[in-house]
Coordinates of C-alpha atoms in Angstrom, one line a residue:
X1 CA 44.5 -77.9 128.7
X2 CA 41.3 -77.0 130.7
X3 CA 37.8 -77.9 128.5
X4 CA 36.3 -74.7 128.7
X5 CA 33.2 -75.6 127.7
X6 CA 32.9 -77.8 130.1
X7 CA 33.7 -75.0 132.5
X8 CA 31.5 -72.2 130.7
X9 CA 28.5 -75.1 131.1
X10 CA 29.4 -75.3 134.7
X11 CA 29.2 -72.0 135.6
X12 CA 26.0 -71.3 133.5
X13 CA 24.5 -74.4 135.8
X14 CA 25.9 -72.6 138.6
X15 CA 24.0 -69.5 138.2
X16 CA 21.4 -70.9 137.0
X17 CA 20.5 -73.0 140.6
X18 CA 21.9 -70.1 142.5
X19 CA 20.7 -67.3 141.4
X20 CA 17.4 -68.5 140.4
X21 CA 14.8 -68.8 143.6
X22 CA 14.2 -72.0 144.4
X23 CA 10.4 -73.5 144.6
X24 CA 10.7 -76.1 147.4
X25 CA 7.8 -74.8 150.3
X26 CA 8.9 -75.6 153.7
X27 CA 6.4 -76.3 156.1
X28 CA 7.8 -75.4 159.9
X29 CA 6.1 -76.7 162.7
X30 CA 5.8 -75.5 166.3
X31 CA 4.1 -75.9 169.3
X32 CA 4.3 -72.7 171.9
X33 CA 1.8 -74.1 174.2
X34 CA 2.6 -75.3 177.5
X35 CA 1.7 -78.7 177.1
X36 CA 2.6 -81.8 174.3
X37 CA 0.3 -81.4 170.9
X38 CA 0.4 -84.1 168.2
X39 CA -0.1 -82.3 164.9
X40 CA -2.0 -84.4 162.4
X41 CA -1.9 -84.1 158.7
X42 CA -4.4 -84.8 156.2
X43 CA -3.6 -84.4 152.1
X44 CA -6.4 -83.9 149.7
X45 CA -7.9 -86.8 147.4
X46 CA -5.1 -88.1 144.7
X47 CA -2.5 -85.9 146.3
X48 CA 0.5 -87.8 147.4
X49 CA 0.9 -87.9 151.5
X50 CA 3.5 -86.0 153.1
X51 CA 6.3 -88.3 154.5
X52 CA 4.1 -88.2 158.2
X53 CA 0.6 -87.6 159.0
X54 CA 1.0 -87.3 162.6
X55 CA 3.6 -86.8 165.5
X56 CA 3.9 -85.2 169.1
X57 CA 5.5 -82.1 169.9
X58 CA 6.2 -81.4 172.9
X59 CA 6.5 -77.6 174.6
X60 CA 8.9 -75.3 172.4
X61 CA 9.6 -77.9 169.9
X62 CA 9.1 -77.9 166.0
X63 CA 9.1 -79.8 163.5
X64 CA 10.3 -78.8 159.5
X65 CA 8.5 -80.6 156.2
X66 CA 9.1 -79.9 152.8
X67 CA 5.9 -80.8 150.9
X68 CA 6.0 -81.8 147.1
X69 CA 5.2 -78.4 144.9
X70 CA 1.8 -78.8 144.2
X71 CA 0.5 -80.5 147.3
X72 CA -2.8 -79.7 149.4
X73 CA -4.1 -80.3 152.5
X74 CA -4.5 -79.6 156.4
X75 CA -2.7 -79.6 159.5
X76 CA -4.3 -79.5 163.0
X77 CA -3.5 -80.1 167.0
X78 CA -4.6 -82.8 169.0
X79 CA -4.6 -82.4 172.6
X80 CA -5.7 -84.9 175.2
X81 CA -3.8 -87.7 173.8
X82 CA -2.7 -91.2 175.7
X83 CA -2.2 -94.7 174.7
X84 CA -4.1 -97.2 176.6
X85 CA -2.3 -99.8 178.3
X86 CA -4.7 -102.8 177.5
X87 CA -5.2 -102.5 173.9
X88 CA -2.4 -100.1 172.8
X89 CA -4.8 -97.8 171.2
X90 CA -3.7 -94.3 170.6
X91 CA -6.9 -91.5 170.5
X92 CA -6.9 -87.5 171.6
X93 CA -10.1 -85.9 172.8
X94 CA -9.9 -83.3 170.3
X95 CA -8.7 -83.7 166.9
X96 CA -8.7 -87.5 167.1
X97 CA -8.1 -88.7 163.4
X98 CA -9.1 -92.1 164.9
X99 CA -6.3 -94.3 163.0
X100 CA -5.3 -95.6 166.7
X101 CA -2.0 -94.6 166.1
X102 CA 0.1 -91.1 166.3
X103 CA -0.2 -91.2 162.6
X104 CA -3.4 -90.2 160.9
X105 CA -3.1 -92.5 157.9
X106 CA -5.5 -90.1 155.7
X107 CA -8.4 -89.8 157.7
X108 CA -9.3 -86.3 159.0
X109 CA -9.9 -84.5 162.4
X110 CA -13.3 -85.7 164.0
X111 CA -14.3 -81.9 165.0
X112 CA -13.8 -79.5 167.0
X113 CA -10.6 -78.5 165.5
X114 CA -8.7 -75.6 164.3
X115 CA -7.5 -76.7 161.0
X116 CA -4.6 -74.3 158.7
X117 CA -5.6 -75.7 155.2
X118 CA -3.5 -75.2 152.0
X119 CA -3.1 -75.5 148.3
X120 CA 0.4 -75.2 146.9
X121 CA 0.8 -73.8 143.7
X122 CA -3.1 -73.4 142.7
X123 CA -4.6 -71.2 140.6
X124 CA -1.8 -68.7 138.8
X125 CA 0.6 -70.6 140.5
X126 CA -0.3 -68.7 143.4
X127 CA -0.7 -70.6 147.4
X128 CA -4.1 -70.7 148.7
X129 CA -4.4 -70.8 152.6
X130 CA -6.6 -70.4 155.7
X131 CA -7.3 -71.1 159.1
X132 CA -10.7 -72.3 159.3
X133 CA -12.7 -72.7 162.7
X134 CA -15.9 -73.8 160.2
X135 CA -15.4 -77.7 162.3
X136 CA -15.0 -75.8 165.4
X137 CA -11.8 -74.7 167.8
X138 CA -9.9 -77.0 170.3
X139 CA -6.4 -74.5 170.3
X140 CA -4.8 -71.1 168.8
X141 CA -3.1 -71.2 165.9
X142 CA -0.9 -68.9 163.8
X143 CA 0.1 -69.4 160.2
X144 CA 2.9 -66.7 158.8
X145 CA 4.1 -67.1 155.5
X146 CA 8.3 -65.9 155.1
X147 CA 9.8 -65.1 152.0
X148 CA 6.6 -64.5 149.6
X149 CA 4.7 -62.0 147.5
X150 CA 1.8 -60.6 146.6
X151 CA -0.8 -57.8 148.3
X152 CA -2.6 -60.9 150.0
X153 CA 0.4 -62.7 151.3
X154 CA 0.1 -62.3 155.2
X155 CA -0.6 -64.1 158.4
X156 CA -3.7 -65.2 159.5
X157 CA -5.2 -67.8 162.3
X158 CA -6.7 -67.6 165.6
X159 CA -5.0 -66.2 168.5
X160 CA -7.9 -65.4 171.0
X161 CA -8.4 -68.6 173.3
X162 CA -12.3 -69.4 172.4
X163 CA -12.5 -72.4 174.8
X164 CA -12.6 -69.8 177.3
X165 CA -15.4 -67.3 175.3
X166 CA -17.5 -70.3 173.9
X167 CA -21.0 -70.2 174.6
X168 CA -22.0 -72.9 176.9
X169 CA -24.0 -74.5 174.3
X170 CA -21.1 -75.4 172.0
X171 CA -18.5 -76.2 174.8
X172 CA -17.0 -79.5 175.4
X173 CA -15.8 -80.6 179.0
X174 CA -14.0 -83.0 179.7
X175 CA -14.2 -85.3 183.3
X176 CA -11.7 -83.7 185.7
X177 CA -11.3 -80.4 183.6
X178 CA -12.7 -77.6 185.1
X179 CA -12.4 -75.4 181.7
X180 CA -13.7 -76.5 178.2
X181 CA -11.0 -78.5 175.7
X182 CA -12.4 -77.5 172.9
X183 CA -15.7 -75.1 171.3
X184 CA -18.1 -76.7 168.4
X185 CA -19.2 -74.9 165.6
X186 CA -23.0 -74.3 165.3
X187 CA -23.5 -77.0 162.7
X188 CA -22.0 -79.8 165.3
X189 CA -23.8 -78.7 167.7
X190 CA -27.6 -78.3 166.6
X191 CA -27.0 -79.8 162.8
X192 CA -29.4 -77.9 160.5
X193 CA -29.2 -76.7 157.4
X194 CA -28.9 -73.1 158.4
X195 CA -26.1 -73.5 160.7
X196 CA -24.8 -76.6 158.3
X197 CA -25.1 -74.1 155.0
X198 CA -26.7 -77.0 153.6
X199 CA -30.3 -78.0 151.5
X200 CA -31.6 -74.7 151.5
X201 CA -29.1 -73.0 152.8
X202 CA -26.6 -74.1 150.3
X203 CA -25.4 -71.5 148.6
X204 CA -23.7 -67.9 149.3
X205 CA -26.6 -66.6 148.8
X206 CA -29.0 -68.1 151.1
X207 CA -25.8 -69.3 153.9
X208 CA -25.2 -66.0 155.9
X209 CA -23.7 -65.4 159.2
X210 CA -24.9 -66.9 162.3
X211 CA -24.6 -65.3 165.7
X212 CA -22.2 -68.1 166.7
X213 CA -20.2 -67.7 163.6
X214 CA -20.4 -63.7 164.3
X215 CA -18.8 -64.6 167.9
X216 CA -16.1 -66.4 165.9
X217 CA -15.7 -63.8 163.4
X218 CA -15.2 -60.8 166.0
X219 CA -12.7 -63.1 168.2
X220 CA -11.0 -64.1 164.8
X221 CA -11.1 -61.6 162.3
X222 CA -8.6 -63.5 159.8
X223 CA -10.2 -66.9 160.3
X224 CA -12.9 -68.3 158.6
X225 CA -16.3 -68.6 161.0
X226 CA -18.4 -70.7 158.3
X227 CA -18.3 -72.1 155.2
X228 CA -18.9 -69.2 152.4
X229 CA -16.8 -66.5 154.6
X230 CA -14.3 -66.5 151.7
X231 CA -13.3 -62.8 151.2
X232 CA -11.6 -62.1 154.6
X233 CA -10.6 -65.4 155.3
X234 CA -8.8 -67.0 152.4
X235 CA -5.1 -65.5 151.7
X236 CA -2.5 -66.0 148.8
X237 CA 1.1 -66.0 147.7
X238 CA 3.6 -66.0 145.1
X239 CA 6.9 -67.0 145.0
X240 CA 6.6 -70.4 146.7
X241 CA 6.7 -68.8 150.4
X242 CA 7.7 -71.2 153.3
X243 CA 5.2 -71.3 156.1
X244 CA 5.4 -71.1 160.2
X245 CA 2.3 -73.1 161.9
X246 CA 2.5 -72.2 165.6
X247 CA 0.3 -73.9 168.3
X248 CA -0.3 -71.2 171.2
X249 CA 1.3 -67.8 169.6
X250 CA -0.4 -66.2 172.6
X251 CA -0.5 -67.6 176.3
X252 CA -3.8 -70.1 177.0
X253 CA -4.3 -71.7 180.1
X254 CA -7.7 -72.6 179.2
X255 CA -6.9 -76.2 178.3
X256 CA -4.2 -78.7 178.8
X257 CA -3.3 -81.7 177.1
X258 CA -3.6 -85.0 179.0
X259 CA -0.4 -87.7 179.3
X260 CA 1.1 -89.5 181.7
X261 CA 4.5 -87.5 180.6
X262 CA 3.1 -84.0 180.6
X263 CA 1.7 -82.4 183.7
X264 CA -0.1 -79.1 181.4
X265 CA -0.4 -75.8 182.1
X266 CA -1.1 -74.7 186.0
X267 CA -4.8 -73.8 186.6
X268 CA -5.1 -70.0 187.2
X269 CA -8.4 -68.3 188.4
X270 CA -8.0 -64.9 186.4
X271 CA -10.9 -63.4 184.3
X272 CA -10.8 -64.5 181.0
X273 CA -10.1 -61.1 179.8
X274 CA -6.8 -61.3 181.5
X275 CA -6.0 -64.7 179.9
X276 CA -6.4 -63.6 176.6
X277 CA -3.4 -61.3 174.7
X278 CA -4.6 -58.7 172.5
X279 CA -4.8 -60.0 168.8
X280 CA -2.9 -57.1 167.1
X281 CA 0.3 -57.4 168.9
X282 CA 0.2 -61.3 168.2
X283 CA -0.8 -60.2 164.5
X284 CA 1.9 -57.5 164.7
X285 CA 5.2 -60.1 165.9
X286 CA 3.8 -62.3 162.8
X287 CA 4.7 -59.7 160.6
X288 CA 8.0 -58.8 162.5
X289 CA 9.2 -62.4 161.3
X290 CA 7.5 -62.0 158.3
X291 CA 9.7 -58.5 157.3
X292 CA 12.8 -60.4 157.5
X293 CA 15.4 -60.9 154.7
X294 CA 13.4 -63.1 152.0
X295 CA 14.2 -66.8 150.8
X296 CA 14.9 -65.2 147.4
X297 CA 17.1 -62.4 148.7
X298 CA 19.2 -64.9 150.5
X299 CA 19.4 -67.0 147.5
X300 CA 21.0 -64.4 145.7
X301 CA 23.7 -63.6 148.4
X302 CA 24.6 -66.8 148.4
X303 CA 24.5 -67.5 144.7
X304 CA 26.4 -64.3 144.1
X305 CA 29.3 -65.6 146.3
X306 CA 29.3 -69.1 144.7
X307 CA 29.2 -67.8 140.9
X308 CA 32.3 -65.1 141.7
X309 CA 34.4 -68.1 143.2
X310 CA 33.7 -69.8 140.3
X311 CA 34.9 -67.0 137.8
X312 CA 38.0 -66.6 140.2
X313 CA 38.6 -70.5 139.6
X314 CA 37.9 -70.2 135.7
X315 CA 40.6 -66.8 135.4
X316 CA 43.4 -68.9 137.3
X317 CA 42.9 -71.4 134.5
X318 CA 43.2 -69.7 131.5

């Protein structure tokens, strides 16, 4: 005779997994550019690493992650990257953690970089995220969140190629480039404490906008442009959301990344207004992808067809 309580417990399990949406945030990686990026990783102080904290991507490849619930963090592109031969040293000319190795080991992005920070499960159980050009841009970047909720749960990044609209002050070339690799923010560039928001300038109150932070600001509505643009620049969501990072949503032929297996993007001489795509339809295929059927919604399907099998199973035992 069949232990029905062993089969009622079952089934409550059953629905209880299935039915139930699940909290695991998955982090997928891709690279859209037409050259090899190495994404680095960097988690915050006391949080526990993710399983890598740096790898190569080469053109239309991506890379999934699943990040422990409450974890925190960044995620960048480094482009120029090589190994030299002599010493077997790895570095990138922008983003370069400078571990000398594909893996960051938890140090940081030496700036310029665009960096997509995040805070899992923060305040009201709620996901903190942005895309911050404060340390500068070296690449466009997309971050789309799929399956969340909440009226501040959308896309944001930088899709405009500012390498290409950088003001000459704040560029950096590189030898044999024709094009700048990457832009500097104001406070790399000239380091005072207005364009640092530091000493005086410390606080929202005194730390306004900049005219190279406006530049940023008007290229990259979404992103933040320096270091008290909070109110446009910092989004949330509920219901543990997974997360798209994409490298080069829109075409850029304005850099390239340097290997001995990659040959980069050809060189083009159109304006610069040509080699930019507008933002809103970039913005508008984010949230395309975005309007598809939910995590949670999909969890349910599924769970529903597990839990009636089950009750099938159970009714041919009685």
């Amino acid at each position: 005779m069949a232990d029905y309580t062993t089969i009622l417990s079952f089934l409550i399990l059953t629905l209880y997994t299935q039915l139930l949406p699940g909290y695991a945030t998955t982090f997928s990686i891709t690279n859209n550019c037409d050259y090899t990026v190495w994404p680095g990783i960097l988690s915050n102080a006391g949080i526990s690493p993710l399983p890598t904290t740096g790898f190569s991507l080469q053109k239309g490849e991506s890379k999934s992650i699943n990040p422990p619930s409450n974890w925190a963090g960044r995620f960048w592109g480094r482009t120029f990257c090589s190994t030299d031969d002599k010493t077997g040293k790895f570095s990138c000319l922008t983003g370069d953690c400078g571990s000398g190795n594909m893996d960051c080991s938890g140090s940081g992005a030496a700036p310029p970089a665009t960096l997509a920070e995040f805070t899992l499960s923060g305040s009201d159980g709620l996901d903190f995220y942005d895309v911050s050009l404060v340390d500068g841009y070296n690449l466009a970047m997309l971050v789309a969140p799929h399956g969340g909720s909440g009226p501040n749960c959308s896309f944001t990044g930088c899709v405009s190629d500012l390498n290409i609209q950088c003001p000459s002050e704040l560029k950096v070339m590189s030898e044999g480039e024709a094009n700048p690799v990457a832009c500097k923010s104001a406070c790399d560039a000239f380091n005072t404490p207005q364009y640092c928001c530091s000493g005086a300038y410390g606080s929202p109150d005194t730390c306004k906008p900049t005219s190279y932070s406006a530049a940023f600001k008007k290229a990259c509505p979404r992103a933040y442009s320096y270091a008290y643009d909070d109110k446009s620049s910092t989004f949330t969501c509920g219901g543990s959301p997974d997360y798209t990072i994409t490298f080069c949503p829109s075409p850029t032929t304005s850099q390239k990344a340097s290997s001995s297996e990659d040959e980069g993007p050809p060189s083009t001489s159109a304006s610069s207004s040509n080699l930019i795509m507008n933002s809103s339809m970039i913005y508008e295929g984010a949230l395309d992808m975005s309007s598809s059927p939910s995590t949670c919604t999909n969890h349910l399907l599924s769970g529903g067809v597990t839990v009636i099998l089950a009750f099938w199973w159970l009714w041919q035992l009685i």
